[in-house]
Structure formats: structure tokens, C-alpha cells
Short mmCIF file of C-alpha atoms in Angstrom, two decimals:
data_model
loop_
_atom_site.label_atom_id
_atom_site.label_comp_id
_atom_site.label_asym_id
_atom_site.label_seq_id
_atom_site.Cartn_x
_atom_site.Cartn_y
_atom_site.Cartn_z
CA UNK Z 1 -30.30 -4.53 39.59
CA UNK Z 2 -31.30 -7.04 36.76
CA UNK Z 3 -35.08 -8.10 36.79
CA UNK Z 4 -37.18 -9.72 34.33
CA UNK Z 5 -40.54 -9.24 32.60
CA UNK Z 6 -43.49 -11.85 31.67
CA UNK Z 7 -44.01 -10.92 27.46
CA UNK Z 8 -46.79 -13.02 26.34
CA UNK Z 9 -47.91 -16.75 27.64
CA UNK Z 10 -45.48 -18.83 24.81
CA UNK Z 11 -43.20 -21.36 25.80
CA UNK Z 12 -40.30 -18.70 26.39
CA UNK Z 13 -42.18 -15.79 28.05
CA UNK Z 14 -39.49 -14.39 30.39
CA UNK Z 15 -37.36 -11.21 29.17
CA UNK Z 16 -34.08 -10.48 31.20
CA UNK Z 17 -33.62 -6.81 32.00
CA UNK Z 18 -30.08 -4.88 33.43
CA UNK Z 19 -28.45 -2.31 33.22
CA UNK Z 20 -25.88 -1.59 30.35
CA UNK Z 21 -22.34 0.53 30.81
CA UNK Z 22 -24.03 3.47 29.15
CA UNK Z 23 -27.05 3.69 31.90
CA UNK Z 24 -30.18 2.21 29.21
CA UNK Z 25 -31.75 -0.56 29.47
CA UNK Z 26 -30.32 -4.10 27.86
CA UNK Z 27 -32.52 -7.13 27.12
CA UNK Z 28 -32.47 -10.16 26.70
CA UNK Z 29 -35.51 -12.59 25.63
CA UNK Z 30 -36.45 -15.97 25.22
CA UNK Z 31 -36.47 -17.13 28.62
CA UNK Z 32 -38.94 -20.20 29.84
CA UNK Z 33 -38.47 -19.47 33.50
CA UNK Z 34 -38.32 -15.74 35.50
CA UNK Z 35 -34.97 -17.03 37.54
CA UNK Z 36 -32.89 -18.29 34.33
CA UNK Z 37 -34.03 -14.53 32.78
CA UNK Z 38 -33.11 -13.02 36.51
CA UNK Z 39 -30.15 -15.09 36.64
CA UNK Z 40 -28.39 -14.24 32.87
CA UNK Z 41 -29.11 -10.54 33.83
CA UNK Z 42 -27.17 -10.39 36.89
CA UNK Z 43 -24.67 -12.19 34.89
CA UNK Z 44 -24.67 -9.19 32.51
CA UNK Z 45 -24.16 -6.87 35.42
CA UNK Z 46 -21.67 -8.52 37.23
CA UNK Z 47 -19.30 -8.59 34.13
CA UNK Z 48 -19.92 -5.49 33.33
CA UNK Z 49 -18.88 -4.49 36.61
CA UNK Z 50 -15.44 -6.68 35.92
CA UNK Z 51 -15.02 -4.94 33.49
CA UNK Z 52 -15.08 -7.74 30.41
CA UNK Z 53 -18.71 -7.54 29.62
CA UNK Z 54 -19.26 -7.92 25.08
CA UNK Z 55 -22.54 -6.86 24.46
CA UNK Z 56 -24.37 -9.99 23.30
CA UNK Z 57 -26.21 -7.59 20.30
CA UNK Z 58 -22.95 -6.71 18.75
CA UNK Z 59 -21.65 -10.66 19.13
CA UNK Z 60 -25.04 -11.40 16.97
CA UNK Z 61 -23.28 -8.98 14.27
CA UNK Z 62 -22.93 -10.86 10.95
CA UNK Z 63 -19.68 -11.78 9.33
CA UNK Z 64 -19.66 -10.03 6.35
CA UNK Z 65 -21.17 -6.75 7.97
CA UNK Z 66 -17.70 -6.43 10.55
CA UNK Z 67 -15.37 -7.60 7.65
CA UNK Z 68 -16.41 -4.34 5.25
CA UNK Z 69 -16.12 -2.74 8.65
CA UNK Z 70 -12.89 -3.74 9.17
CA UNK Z 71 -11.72 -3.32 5.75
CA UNK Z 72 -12.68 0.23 5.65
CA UNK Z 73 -11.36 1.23 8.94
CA UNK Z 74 -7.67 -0.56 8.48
CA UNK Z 75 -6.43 0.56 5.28
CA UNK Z 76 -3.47 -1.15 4.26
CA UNK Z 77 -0.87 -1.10 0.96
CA UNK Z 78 -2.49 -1.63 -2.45
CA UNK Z 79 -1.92 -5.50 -3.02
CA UNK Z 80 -2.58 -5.94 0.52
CA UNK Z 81 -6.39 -4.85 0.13
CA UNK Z 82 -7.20 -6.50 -3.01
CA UNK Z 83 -5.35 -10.11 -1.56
CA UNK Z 84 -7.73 -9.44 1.59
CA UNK Z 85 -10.73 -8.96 -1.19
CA UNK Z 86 -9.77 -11.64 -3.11
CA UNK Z 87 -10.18 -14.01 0.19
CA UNK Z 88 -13.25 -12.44 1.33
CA UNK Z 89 -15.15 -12.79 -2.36
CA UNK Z 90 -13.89 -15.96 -3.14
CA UNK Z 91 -13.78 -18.01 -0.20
CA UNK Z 92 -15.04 -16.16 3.16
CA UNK Z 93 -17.98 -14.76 2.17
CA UNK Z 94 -19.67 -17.31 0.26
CA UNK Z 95 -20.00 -19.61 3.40
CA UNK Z 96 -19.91 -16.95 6.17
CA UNK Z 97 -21.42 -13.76 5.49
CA UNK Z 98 -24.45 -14.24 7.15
CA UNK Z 99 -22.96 -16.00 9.92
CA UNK Z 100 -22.90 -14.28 13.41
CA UNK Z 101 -19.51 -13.79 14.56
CA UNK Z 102 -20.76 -16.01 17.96
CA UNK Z 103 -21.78 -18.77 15.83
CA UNK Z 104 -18.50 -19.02 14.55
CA UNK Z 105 -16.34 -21.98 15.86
CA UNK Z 106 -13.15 -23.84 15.32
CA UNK Z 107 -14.96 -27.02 14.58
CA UNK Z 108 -16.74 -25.45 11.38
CA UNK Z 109 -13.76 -23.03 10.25
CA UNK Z 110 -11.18 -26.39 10.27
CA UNK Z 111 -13.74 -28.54 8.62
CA UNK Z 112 -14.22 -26.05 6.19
CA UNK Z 113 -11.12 -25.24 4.85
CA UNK Z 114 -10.22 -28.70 4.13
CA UNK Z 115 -12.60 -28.85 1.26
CA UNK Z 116 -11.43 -25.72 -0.07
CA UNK Z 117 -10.52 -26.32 -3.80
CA UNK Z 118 -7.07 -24.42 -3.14
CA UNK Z 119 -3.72 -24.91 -2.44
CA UNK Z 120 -2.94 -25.59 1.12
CA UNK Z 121 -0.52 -22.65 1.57
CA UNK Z 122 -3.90 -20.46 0.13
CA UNK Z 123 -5.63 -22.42 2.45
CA UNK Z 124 -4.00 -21.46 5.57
CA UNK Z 125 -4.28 -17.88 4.48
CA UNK Z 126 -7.76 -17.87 4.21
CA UNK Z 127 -7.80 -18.84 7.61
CA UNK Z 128 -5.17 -16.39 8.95
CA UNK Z 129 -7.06 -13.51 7.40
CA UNK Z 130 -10.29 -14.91 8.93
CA UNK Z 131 -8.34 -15.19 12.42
CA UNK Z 132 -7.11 -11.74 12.18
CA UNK Z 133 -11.16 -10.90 11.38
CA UNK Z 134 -11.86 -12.16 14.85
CA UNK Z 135 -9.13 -10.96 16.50
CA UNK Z 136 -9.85 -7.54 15.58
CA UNK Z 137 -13.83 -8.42 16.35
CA UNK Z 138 -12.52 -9.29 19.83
CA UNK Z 139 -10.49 -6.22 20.81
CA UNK Z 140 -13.34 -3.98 19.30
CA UNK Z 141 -15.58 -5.67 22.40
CA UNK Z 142 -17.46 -7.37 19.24
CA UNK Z 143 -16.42 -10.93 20.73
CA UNK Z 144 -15.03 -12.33 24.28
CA UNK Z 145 -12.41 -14.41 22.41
CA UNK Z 146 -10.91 -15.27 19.18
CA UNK Z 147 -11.97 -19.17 18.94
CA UNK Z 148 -9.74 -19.63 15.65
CA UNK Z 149 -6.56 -18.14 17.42
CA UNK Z 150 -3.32 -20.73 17.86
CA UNK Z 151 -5.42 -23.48 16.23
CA UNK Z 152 -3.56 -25.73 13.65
CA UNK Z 153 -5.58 -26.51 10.46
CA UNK Z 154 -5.76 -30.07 9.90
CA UNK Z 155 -4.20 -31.37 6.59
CA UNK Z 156 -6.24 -32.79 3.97
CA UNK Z 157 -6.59 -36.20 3.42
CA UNK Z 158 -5.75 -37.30 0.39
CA UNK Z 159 -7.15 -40.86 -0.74
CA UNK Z 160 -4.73 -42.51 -3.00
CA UNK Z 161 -3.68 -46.26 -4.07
CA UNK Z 162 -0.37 -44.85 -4.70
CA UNK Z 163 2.55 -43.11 -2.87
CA UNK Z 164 2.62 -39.10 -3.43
CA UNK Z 165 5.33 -37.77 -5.71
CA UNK Z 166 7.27 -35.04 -4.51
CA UNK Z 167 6.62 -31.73 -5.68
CA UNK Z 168 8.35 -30.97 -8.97
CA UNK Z 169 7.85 -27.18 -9.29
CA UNK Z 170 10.35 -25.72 -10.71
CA UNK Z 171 9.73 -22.51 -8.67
CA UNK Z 172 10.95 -24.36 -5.75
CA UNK Z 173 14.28 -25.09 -7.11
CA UNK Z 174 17.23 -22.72 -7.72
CA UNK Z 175 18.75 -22.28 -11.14
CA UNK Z 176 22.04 -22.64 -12.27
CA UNK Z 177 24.28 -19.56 -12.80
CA UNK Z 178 24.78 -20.70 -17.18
CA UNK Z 179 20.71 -21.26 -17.17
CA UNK Z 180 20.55 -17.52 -15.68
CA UNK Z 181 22.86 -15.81 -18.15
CA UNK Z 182 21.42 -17.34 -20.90
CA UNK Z 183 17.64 -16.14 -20.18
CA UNK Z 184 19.49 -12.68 -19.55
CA UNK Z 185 21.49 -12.55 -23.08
CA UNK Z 186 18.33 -13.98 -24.88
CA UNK Z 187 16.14 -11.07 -23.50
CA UNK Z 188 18.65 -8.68 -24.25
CA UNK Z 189 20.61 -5.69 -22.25
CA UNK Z 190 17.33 -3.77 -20.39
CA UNK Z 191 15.18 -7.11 -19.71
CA UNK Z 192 18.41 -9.05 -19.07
CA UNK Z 193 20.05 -6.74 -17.11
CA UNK Z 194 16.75 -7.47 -14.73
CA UNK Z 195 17.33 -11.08 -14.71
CA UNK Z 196 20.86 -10.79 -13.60
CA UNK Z 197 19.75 -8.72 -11.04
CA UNK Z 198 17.07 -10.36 -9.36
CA UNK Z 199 19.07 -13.58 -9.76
CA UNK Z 200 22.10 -12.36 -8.15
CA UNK Z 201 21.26 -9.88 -5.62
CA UNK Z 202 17.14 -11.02 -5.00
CA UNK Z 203 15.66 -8.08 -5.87
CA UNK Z 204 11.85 -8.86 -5.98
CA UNK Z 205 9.38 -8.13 -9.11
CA UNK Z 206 7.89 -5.03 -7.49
CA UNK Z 207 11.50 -3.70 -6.18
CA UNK Z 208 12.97 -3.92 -9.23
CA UNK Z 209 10.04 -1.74 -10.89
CA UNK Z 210 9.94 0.68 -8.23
CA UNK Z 211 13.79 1.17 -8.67
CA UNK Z 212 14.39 5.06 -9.34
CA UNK Z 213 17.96 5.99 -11.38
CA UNK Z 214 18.57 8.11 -8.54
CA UNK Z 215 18.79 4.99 -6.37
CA UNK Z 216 20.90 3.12 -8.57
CA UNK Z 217 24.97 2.98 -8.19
CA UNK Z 218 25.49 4.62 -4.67
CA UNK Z 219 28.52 3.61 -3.19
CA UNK Z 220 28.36 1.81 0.30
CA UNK Z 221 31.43 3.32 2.26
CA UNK Z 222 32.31 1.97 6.10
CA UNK Z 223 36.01 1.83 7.96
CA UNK Z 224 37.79 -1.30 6.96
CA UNK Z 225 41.21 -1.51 8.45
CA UNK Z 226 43.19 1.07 8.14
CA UNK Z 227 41.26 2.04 5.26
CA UNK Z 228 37.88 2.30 3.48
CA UNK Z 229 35.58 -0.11 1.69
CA UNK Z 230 33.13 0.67 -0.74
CA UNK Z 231 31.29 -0.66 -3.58
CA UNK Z 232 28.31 0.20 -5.66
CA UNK Z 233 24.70 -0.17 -4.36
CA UNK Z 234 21.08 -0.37 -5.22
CA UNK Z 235 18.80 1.40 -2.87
CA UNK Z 236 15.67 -0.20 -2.45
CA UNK Z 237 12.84 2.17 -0.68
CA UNK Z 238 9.94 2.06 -2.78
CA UNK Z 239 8.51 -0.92 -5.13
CA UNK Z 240 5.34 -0.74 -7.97
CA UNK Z 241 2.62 -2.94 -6.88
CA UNK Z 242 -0.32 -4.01 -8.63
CA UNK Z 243 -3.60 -4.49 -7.88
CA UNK Z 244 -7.34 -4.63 -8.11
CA UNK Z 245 -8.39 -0.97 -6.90
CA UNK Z 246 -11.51 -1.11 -4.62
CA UNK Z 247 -14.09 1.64 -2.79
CA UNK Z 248 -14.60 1.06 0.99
CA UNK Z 249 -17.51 -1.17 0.16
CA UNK Z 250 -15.09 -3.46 -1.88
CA UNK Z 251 -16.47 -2.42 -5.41
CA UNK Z 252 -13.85 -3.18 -8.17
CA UNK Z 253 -12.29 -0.17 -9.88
CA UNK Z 254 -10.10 -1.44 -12.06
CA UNK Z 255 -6.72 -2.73 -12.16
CA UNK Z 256 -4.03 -0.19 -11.07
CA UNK Z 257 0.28 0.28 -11.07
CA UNK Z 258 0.90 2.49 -8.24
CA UNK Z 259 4.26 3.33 -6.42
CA UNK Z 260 4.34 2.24 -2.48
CA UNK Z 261 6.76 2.34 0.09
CA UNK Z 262 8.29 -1.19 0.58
CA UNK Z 263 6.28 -3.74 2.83
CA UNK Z 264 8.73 -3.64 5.58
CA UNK Z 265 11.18 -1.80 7.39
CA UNK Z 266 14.01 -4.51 6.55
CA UNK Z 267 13.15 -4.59 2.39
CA UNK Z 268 14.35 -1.28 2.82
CA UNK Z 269 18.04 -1.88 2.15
CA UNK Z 270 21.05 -1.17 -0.11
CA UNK Z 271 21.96 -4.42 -2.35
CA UNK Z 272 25.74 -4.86 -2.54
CA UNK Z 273 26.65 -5.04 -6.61
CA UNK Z 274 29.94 -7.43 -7.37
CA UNK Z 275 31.58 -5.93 -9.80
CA UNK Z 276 30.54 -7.17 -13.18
CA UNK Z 277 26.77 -6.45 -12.39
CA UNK Z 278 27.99 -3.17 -11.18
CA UNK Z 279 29.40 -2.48 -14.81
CA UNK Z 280 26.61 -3.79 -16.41
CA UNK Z 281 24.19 -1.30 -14.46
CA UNK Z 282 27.10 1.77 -15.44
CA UNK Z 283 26.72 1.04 -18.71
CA UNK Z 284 22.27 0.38 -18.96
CA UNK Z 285 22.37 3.69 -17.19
CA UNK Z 286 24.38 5.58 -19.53
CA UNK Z 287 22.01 3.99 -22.23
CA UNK Z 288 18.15 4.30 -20.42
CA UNK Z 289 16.91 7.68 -20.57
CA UNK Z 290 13.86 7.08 -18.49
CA UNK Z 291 13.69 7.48 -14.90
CA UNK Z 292 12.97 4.02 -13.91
CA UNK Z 293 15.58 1.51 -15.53
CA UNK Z 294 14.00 -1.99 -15.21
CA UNK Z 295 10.84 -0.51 -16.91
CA UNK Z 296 9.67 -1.05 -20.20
CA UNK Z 297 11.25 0.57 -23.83
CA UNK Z 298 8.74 3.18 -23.17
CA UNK Z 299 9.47 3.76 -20.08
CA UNK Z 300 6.21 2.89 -18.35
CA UNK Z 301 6.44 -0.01 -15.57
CA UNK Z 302 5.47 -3.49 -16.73
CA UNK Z 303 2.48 -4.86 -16.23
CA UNK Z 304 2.73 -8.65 -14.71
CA UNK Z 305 1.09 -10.34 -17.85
CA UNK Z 306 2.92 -8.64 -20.10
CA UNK Z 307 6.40 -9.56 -18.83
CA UNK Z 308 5.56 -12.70 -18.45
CA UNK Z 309 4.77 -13.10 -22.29
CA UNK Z 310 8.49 -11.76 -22.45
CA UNK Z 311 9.93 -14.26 -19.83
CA UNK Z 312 8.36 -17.57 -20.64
CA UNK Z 313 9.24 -17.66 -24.37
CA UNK Z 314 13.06 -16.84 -23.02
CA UNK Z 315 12.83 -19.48 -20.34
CA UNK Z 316 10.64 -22.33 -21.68
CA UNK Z 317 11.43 -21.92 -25.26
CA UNK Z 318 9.39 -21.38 -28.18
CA UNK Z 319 8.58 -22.66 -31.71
CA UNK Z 320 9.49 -21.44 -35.23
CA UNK Z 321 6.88 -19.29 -36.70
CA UNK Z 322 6.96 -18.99 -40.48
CA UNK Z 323 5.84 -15.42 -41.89
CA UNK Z 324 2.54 -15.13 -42.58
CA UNK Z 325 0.46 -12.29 -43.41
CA UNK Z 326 0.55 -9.30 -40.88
CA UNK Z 327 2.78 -11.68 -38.38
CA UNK Z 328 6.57 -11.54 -39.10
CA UNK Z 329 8.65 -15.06 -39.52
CA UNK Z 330 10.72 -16.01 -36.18
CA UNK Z 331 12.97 -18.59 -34.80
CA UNK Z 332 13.14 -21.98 -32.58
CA UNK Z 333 13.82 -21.20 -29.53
CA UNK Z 334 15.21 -24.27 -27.24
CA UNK Z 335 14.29 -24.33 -23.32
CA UNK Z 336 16.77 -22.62 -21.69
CA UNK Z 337 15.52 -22.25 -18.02
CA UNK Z 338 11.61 -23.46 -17.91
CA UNK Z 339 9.20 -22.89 -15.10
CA UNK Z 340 12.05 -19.81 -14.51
CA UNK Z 341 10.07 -16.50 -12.83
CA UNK Z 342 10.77 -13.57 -10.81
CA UNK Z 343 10.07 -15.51 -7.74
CA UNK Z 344 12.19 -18.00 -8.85
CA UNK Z 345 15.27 -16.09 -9.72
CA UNK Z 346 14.76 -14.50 -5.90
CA UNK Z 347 15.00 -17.86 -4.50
CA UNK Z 348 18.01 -18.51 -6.62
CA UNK Z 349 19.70 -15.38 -5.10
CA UNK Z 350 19.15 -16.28 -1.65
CA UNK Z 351 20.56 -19.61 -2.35
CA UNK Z 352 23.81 -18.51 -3.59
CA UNK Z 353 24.40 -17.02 -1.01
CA UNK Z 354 23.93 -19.96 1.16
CA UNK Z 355 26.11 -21.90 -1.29
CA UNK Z 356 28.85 -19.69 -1.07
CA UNK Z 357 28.69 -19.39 2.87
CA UNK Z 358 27.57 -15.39 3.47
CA UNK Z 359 26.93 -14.87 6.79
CA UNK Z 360 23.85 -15.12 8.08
CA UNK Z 361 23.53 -10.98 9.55
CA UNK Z 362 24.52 -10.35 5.80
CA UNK Z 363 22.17 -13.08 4.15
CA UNK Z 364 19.26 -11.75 6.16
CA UNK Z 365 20.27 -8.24 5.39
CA UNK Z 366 20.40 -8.24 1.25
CA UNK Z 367 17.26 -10.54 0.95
CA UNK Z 368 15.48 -8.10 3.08
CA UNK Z 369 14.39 -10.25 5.84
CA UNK Z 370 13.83 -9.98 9.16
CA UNK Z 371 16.35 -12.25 11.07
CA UNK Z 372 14.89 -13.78 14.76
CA UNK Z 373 15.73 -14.61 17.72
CA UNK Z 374 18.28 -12.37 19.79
CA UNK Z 375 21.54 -13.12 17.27
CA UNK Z 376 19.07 -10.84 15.37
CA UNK Z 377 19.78 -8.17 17.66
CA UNK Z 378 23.43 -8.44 18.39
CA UNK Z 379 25.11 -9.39 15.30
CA UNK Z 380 25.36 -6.97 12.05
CA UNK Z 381 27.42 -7.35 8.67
CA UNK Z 382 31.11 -6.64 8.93
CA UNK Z 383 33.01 -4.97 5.78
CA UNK Z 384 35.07 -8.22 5.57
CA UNK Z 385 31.97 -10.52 5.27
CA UNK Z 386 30.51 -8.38 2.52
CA UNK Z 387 33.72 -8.42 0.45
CA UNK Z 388 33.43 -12.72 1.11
CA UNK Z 389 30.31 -12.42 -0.29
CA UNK Z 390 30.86 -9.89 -3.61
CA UNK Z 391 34.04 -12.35 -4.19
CA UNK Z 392 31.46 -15.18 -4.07
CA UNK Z 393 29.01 -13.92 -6.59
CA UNK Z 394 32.46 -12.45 -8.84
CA UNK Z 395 33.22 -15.91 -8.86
CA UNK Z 396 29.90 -17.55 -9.61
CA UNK Z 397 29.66 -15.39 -12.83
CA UNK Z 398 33.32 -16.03 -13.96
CA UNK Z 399 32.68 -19.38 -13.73
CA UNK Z 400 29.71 -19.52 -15.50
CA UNK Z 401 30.94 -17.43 -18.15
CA UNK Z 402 33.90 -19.75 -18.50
CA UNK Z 403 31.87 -22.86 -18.60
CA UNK Z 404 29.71 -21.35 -21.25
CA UNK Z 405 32.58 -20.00 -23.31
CA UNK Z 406 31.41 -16.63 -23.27
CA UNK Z 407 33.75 -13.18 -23.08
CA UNK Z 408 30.72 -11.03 -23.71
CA UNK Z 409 27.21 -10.13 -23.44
CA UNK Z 410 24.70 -8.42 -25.59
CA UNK Z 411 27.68 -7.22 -27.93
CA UNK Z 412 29.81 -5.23 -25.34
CA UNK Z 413 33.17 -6.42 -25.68
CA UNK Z 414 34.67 -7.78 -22.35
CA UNK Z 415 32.47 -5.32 -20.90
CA UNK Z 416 34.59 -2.10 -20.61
CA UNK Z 417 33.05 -0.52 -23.89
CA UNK Z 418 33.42 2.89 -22.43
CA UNK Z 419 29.94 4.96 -23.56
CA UNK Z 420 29.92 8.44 -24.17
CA UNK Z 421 28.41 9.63 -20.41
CA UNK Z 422 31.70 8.00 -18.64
CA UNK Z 423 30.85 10.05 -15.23
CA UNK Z 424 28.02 7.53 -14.92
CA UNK Z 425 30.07 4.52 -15.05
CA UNK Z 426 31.63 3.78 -11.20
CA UNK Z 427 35.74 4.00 -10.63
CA UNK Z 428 37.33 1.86 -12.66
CA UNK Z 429 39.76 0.48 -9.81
CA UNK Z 430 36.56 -0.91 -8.53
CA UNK Z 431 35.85 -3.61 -11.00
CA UNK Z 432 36.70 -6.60 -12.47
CA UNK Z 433 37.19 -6.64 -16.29
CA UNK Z 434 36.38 -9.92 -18.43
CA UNK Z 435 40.00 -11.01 -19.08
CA UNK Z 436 42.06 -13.73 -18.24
CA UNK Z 437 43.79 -12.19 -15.43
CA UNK Z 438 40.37 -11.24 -14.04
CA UNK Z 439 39.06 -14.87 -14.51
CA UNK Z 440 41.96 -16.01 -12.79
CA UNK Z 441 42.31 -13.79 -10.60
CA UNK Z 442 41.59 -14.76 -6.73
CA UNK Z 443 40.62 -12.87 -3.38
CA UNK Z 444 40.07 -9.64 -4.92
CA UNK Z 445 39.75 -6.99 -2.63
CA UNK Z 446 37.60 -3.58 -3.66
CA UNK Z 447 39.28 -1.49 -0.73
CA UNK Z 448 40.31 1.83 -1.17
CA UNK Z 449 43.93 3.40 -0.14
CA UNK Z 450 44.28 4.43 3.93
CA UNK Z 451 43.33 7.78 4.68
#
């Protein structure tokens, strides 16, 4: 049974005494009068008893002492842990680490973040990551309850004479089909062939590095009919992330390119080619004699700064250079696509294929999302809704090819230029060419005689 104990003739002299789950002896001081210090003990002992009883010493631990905790005990991918860093060095920590994890409330947290000097989407997840800090506090029996968890942040206020403009980013808007195949023939075949893809299928940065040869040009085959439909695939399993390496204690090591399994169970997926990207990957094949084809002329996987110096100049434009000692002469450059990126060109995708009405099992499917609620559960892609959608991207490019008066790109001919290796080019019968009776041509059909 809980007692307490006279310590001294202060103000607070009482100590609470019970007994703790393990059989010692738990205390509790700073008491003015013996029945408050009997009273909070019996409290102890009757939760424990319950069953829900947090020992108040571990509640007292400090912030930044359970987040290294945590971080060392739930290891996750690469860029996961150095994102989670980044938000405990630059934001958490400063205000919190010495902060026990009882003396943290909503009230402080909300009015916090607001004067963050961030973005409000970097904002909130700052404040996720610190909920899912106190979460895991709580079901370690660090805490009795999560007092961040199904709060909404309040917005900042911003204090202006004037109304707010919308936002402008040109990351948040979807490019044209011309703006995308002239960034791709300005970068040439290997980089270009990597901006047709992401734009058309929504293959992400780290996909697209991670992409093995082996994993490139499967064929997709399911019933259809009274026959069979295939086309060409990329297999996406694995993608190349980079990030800040870091010990258990969060030490930096040093930036790192390492290959990862993809976050998710649904980014693993096969990407349905239409035909003329499905050429264009036959032929960069039979061409790129490293393993990984979006990587760079050496073969090594880019580095995010370095692409980027290839990208923007393509995109944004650039100006003439005369020649000068040790740097050679170059040409204008006019803006083709600006603010274009990776990201971008992934939005892009997913936005053709709401333009051109893909279903939404399929839509879900190639962008590698996850899609709720129970039609999530019942409904799957059909081999008639993929063909809808190859036709649909056939007939974007066509299109834009047509409307920029183009019949090739990067120098191969209509695009059957047959190279030497013609076992790695797919069947024939399977694509389009770039003629008139292929521009012309509607509701093609890439199904395969009845068995």
C-alpha cells in the first residue's frame, strides 16, 4: 500500500511512496501535505493495477533523448532517415530537445509551427514526424497519450493590404506534349529518352535510376477475347535514392547513391509502353552498354545536382557563350519548357491520363498509387482499358509530332532504323511506325492472333 515520508521541514516536505509493477519502490516528492503525497500514491497503485499506469520518470524523459532513441531502434529506407534528420536538426530540436515529453502540448506545438520560416506543406511535416515521435513515446508506456494526434495545424496568418496571387509554380502545372518532346530532342537520345519516359508513363527520378536492362521491355501478356494482348513493359522494383548517410547518433557521413527496394508495395508495378516509346527504348537498348539505361554516359547513376545542370539549361533556356580561353563557344538556347523537373514531368503523366479518360483501377495502377476506399478492392484493369489508354498516349505523341512538324528524333529516320542487335528490338507487328498511315491511323489494336 502507498505511504508517504516527512524529508526535511521545507515548504514541500512530503514524499509519496508505492509500489511499482516490478516490486521496488517508486517515489514521488514535492508534496506540502502527507494526504496529497498518500493520495497520488494510491493513485499510482490503482492504475497500475488497471493496468494503464506510465511511469511518471520515463514521461520526464527529454525530447531529444527518445527521438535518437527512436531513430535508432526504427530504421527505415535511406532518404527516409536523413528527411527525419533533416526535421529533427533543423526544426525539432532547436526548440524541443530539452523539453520533457509531458511538457509537451498542443497549445505550444500549433503556436510553434506557425512561425516556422517554411513552407506550409514542410510545416505540416514537421509536425507529423513530431506526432509520430509521440505516438511511438505513447505505445512504448513513455506517455499516457499522444496530445498532438488528430489535431489540425492552424494556417498562418498572413497580413497583407492586398489580395494573394495564386500560386504560379510551374511544378504545379502539366506540360504540353510539343514542350515535352522538345526538352527530350534537345537533351538528346539517353537523357531524352528519360524525359519521354517520365512524362508519358510517370516514372519517378529515383525509378527511373534504379531501372535495371533486365527490367526493361517485358511483355505484359493476359486473355483478351478470343485471343491474347500484350505489349512491352517497364518493371519497376527497385529505385536509387539519395541521401545524407548518418550513424545511430545522427552524425553525418556523407552523401550516398544507394539502390533500395521501392517505397511501397503499389510503386512496384509494370508501366505499359505505347508503341513509339516502346521503339525508342528497343533501339537506346541496343545502343547503352551499361546495365542501368537512364544513367549517365559512364554509366554511373546521376547525382540530383548534376542532372539538374543538364535539365534546366534544356528547359529554361540558356545564353550564347562566346569561346574564351579553356571554355568552348556555345549557342542561344530559347526557353523551351521552364520551371520543367522530374516531378513535374510525373505530374504531367498522371494528367494525361486523366485527359484522355484511363480508368481510374488503371490510373492508380501505372502511377503507382494506392487507390481507397472499397472500389480499391473490387475493381482491377481490364486488357481493353489498357489498350484505351496506350491508344491515348499513341495519339498524344502523333499529334504532337504533327503539330511540331517533326518525322524524327535525334536523327533516326521515322524511327524503324533497324540497329545491328535486332533481337533486342520488340515484334515489329507491335508498333506503330512514323508514317502517314500510322498518323492517321485510328483504334489500333496491339492484340495478337487466337490461340
Amino acid at each position: 500500500m502507498a505511504y508517504a515520508e516527512k524529508r526535511g521541514n521545507g515548504k514541500r516536505p512530503w514524499r509519496a511512496r508505492y509500489r511499482k509493477p516490478d516490486g521496488t519502490l517508486g517515489s514521488e516528492t514535492g508534496f506540502r501535505l502527507k494526504s496529497a503525497a498518500e493520495d497520488w500514491g494510491e493513485d499510482q497503485e490503482a492504475e497500475i493495477r488497471a493496468g494503464g499506469w506510465v511511469d511518471p520518470d520515463l514521461m520526464r524523459t527529454h525530447l531529444g533523448v527518445w527521438a535518437r532513441r527512436f531513430m535508432a531502434e526504427r530504421p527505415k529506407r535511406g532518404r527516409t532517415v536523413d528527411k527525419r534528420w533533416e526535421h529533427l536538426d533543423e526544426r525539432i530540436l532547436p526548440k524541443w530537445e530539452h523539453t520533457p515529453l509531458i511538457g509537451l502540448s498542443w497549445f505550444d506545438v500549433d503556436s510553434w509551427q506557425m512561425t516556422l520560416p517554411y513552407d506550409d506543406v514542410t510545416r505540416g511535416h514537421t509536425v507529423s514526424f513530431l506526432s509520430t515521435l509521440l505516438t511511438a513515446a505513447v505505445d512504448a508506456r513513455y506517455l499516457k497519450v499522444n496530445p498532438l494526434y488528430g489535431r489540425r495545424r492552424t494556417p498562418t496568418v498572413v497580413h497583407t493590404p492586398t489580395v494573394v496571387a495564386p500560386r504560379t509554380s510551374e511544378e504545379d502545372r502539366a506540360h504540353t506534349p510539343e514542350q515535352i518532346l522538345m526538352v527530350a530532342n534537345r537533351l538528346g537520345p539517353a537523357n531524352g529518352l528519360h524525359i519521354l519516359t517520365a512524362g508519358f508513363t510517370g516514372i519517378n527520378w529515383g525509378e527511373g535510376q534504379g531501372l535495371h536492362k533486365d527490367n526493361a521491355l517485358l511483355t505484359r501478356r493476359q486473355r483478351w477475347g478470343n485471343g491474347w494482348f500484350e505489349c512491352p513493359v517497364l518493371r519497376v522494383v527497385q529505385e536509387v535514392s539519395e541521401y545524407q548517410e548518418r550513424d545511430e547518433s545522427g552524425k553525418k557521413l556523407g552523401t550516398v547513391l544507394k539502390l533500395e527496394p521501392v517505397k511501397t508495395v503499389w510503386r512496384a508495378r509494370d508501366l505499359d509502353l505505347p508503341p513509339f516509346l516502346a521503339r525508342l527504348w528497343a533501339y537506346h537498348l541496343a545502343d547503352w552498354p551499361y546495365e542501368f539505361p537512364l544513367s549517365t554516359v559512364s554509366g554511373k547513376w546521376w547525382r540530383r545536382p548534376n542532372w539538374t545542370k543538364v535539365l534546366r539549361p534544356a528547359a529554361d533556356g540558356r545564353k550564347e557563350r562566346e569561346q574564351r580561353q579553356g571554355v568552348s563557344a556555345r549557342g542561344a538556347w530559347e526557353p523551351l519548357a521552364p520551371g520543367m523537373t522530374m516531378r513535374s514531368l510525373r505530374h504531367t503523366a498522371d494528367s494525361y491520363q486523366d485527359q484522355i479518360g484511363v480508368r481510374a483501377s488503371l490510373a492508380f495502377e501505372q502511377a503507382g498509387h494506392k487507390r481507397p476506399g472499397i472500389k480499391g478492392v473490387y475493381q482491377h484493369p481490364t486488357p481493353g482499358m489498357r489498350q484505351e489508354r496506350l491508344d491515348g498516349l499513341e495519339e498524344l505523341f502523333w499529334e504532337a509530332m504533327g503539330n511540331l512538324g517533326w518525322t524524327t528524333l535525334w536523327g533516326r529516320v521515322d524511327l524503324v532504323k533497324h540497329p545491328k542487335n535486332q533481337d533486342r528490338l520488340p515484334d515489329s507487328s507491335q508498333l506503330i511506325y512514323m508514317d502517314d498511315r500510322a498518323r492517321s491511323r485510328k483504334g489500333y489494336r496491339n492484340r495478337s492472333e487466337a490461340v
